[in-house]
Amino acid sequence: MLISTSQIWATETNSSLKLFFQHPGDNWENDSLPLGNGKIGATILGHVVKESIQFNEKTLWTGGPHSSTGDGYGFPPYSTEDYLSRLTTIQQEININGSMPPKQVAEVLGYDLKNYGSYQSFGYLHLSFDATHAKYTEYTRQLDLNTAIASVSYLVNDIRYLREYFVSYPDNSLLVKISADKAGSINLAAHISVPKNRTSQTQFLHKNELLTSGQLTDNKQQYAAILKITHENGNVKQEDDRFVVANADSVVLQLSAVTNYELRHPNYIGTDAISRVKNNVNASKDLSYAEFKQRHLSDYQTLFSRVSFELNQAAPMAMDKMVNGYPFEDPKLNQSLERIYYQYGRYLLIASSRAGSLPANLQGIWNQDIQAPWSADYHLNINLQMNYWLADMTNLPETLPPLFDYLDNLMIPGKQAAEQLFNSPGWVVFLNSNPWGSIGLIKWPTAFWQPEAAAWMANQYFDHYLYTLDKTFLADKAYPILKSASEFWIKNLVPHPKTKQLAVNPSYSPENGNFSAGAAMSQQIIFDLFMKTFASAELLNDTEMLNILSAALEKLDMGLKIGSWGQLQEWAQDWDKEDNKHRHVSHLYALHPGSYISKNNTPELAKAAVTSLNARGDGGTGWSKAWKINFWARLFDGNRAYKLLQEQLHSSTLANLWSSHPPFQIDGNFGAVSGMTEMLLQSHQNTIHLLPALPQAWPNGKIQGLKARGNVQVAMKWHNNALQKARITPLQNSEIKLKNSHFTDALRVLSNGKNIPFKINNKHEVSFSTLANQEYLVLVNQLSPTPKESTLLKVTLK
Ligand code: FUC
């Protein structure tokens, strides 16, 4: 019987995905509804009489080479000989005594960096309404993830007021439309304010354009914003530094904000801010509000709608009630929150990372302070890494260019650091980084030394290649950064004092214990780096590098030792304590994000990972729980991964669904979405594993538009905790391996409505040849659907 795949699997769209509240927000961190286009961020609290929309521009930063006490790029004032001798002193001490306290190491190798700077709040767009609006009723404030549009609606004197807000990527502006269902009802004043740590001038450029501009006091960085107003009927006056509107039917505000930053080492200064912002506003001068909105929707929805995800959810309640009440007795309410939380992570990444600006920082793009927590910088400890785990798997490759641009640029000071501090080829950076090319060598004893950061970041380039199989990217972007990171480590690994295997020394397991030689995380990252550089060198025929890497790999300690209580050792020595609950679990890097530990291929190591994870427990900061969701998913324990997701939502999530360290830190959101995806789809072991860790709590569901490595799109539908069907769309010709624990003899693979042959590799895995852009429908336990059944399938998929 002929069944066409598209007939069976109607194109899915996401059902409602709204964060809504029945009151204005009180607290920026807890209640903000975030909007963004990767460059401009805005937060909506939705106060009725006086609304202040806090906004950001991603590149507005104090510190850097032009700052008043200019610590430049964070290089310590030591000569190469001096720094090498400091390193040797520490290595010898570690060789003799086995370990060293972090404080002592920081005294010798750290540097008391000044003027590192901080990400800045740009300012506020203030809207003041008539005092009579204080008597509002029927208030709602919401963010619709399907449109990336926030809105506020309320009733005063029987007039329904509506405010709509979005940040457009194509037109690089925040748009706010204020309207009412009765003509002539809009009276308001609008102006911009900025923090005090900068100069500021305001002038009217035209009768409907207000320019606010100036320079940060610290580093003279220029900023400029234009607020443009258009209105229907009524009139607008300029008063001091504000627009005052009377009796309009509706008002549209366009806010564009820029700086003169340019991501180019060593100067970081581009075109002046005022001409940038004028050009930006001028480029969209003829657009109506409807056109702005249409351009925004078509840009945003192209990305966001690729993935649809439905569980057996209930209609959501107000979001603060959902978060406060979670977990509920009603599993449908839980699934409702979990599903929104998943798509919210994708939403946040689109909003905080798009081509043409910096990557998503510790707070994505949203920050209300002039000294943000940890400067809202680019921590290379675990943080920037996990911000991007979800990008490829949830089909958002457009969010990755800022990460790669940032790292390509960081490699320049990184090479200088290798040369000046280590007399070495290659590139190296430490735990912190900022948009000014700081190499991040600070003096905080437990958080400064992570020379493996460059290697870890380089490994993510190769992961992107695995998803896309884009050889140009591999040759032009990934290989240079991988090779350079490898060159650094080939020069700088030293024999471990005991085992004589090649090891990192000094090495430090993040924020835990003492310094030593060859901590597990260090070794696992370097092993991963060498393997990925090797695979790239093979694909690109760099035989010289292949030989060098083979020799190094033979002598390298892989960092995979099982200790006395069955744990995966965190250090080369068996120092682990069973009661250590430290939030960092980077010694399981080889399990995730690496792919060298698995239940199938290395069952003993997988068991040791389970032991270590059980000892660490299910607590930790927001990002730490997110790590653990990924770990348990990789260990195929869907229920435990789900428990961690519950912990995350229950105790590390704010009312607006931002993840909390505390304070707000976005890596928990991004990492959790990666973990939830790993529960549904894994592809790191040369096979596409469908539903590898499906929790009992999600018995029925469907997801569409995920990406697997090998450039394959995947859709799945499951019922009663078992896979029912999958649709596999390879974007190039390939041999596909598919795995699922419910694959039995009762399996069909269809293409163009016809059964196609497949090879049974084992009872859980099949393989078949595929053509690019063809859809392959995999039916589990549905040998011969009758016409009636096939109609049923069609209906239930809608
Ligand atoms: C690392 C973590 C901290 C925090 C900081 C931004 O140093 O250990 O918990 O997330 O980054």
Coordinates of N, CA, C and O and ligand atoms in Angstrom, one line a residue, residues 362 374 379 381 383 511 583-584 623 661 665, ligand 1:
L362 N 27.0 35.9 29.9 CA 26.4 35.2 31.1 C 24.9 35.5 31.3 O 24.2 34.8 32.0
W374 N 29.8 39.1 37.8 CA 30.9 38.5 36.9 C 31.0 39.4 35.6 O 31.4 38.8 34.6
H379 N 32.7 33.9 30.3 CA 33.4 32.9 31.1 C 33.7 31.7 30.3 O 32.7 31.1 29.7
N381 N 34.9 29.0 31.6 CA 35.1 27.9 32.6 C 34.2 26.7 32.2 O 34.7 25.6 31.9
N383 N 30.8 28.2 31.0 CA 29.6 28.9 30.8 C 29.4 29.3 29.3 O 28.3 28.9 28.8
E511 N 37.4 24.8 40.4 CA 37.0 25.4 41.7 C 36.9 24.4 42.8 O 36.3 24.6 43.8
R583 N 29.5 21.9 42.9 CA 28.6 22.1 41.7 C 29.3 21.7 40.4 O 28.7 21.4 39.4
H584 N 30.6 21.9 40.3 CA 31.3 21.5 39.1 C 31.5 20.0 39.0 O 31.9 19.4 39.9
W623 N 23.2 26.3 36.5 CA 23.9 25.6 35.4 C 24.4 24.2 35.8 O 24.5 23.4 34.9
H661 N 21.4 31.3 39.1 CA 22.6 30.6 39.7 C 22.4 30.4 41.2 O 22.7 29.3 41.6
Q665 N 21.5 33.8 35.6 CA 22.6 33.4 34.7 C 22.0 32.5 33.7 O 21.4 31.5 34.0
Ligands
FUC1 C1 32.0 29.9 37.2 C2 31.2 29.1 38.1 C3 30.4 30.0 39.0 C4 29.7 31.0 38.1 C5 30.7 31.8 37.3 C6 30.0 32.8 36.4 O1 33.2 30.4 37.8 O2 31.9 28.3 39.0 O3 29.4 29.2 39.7 O4 28.8 30.3 37.2 O5 31.3 30.9 36.5

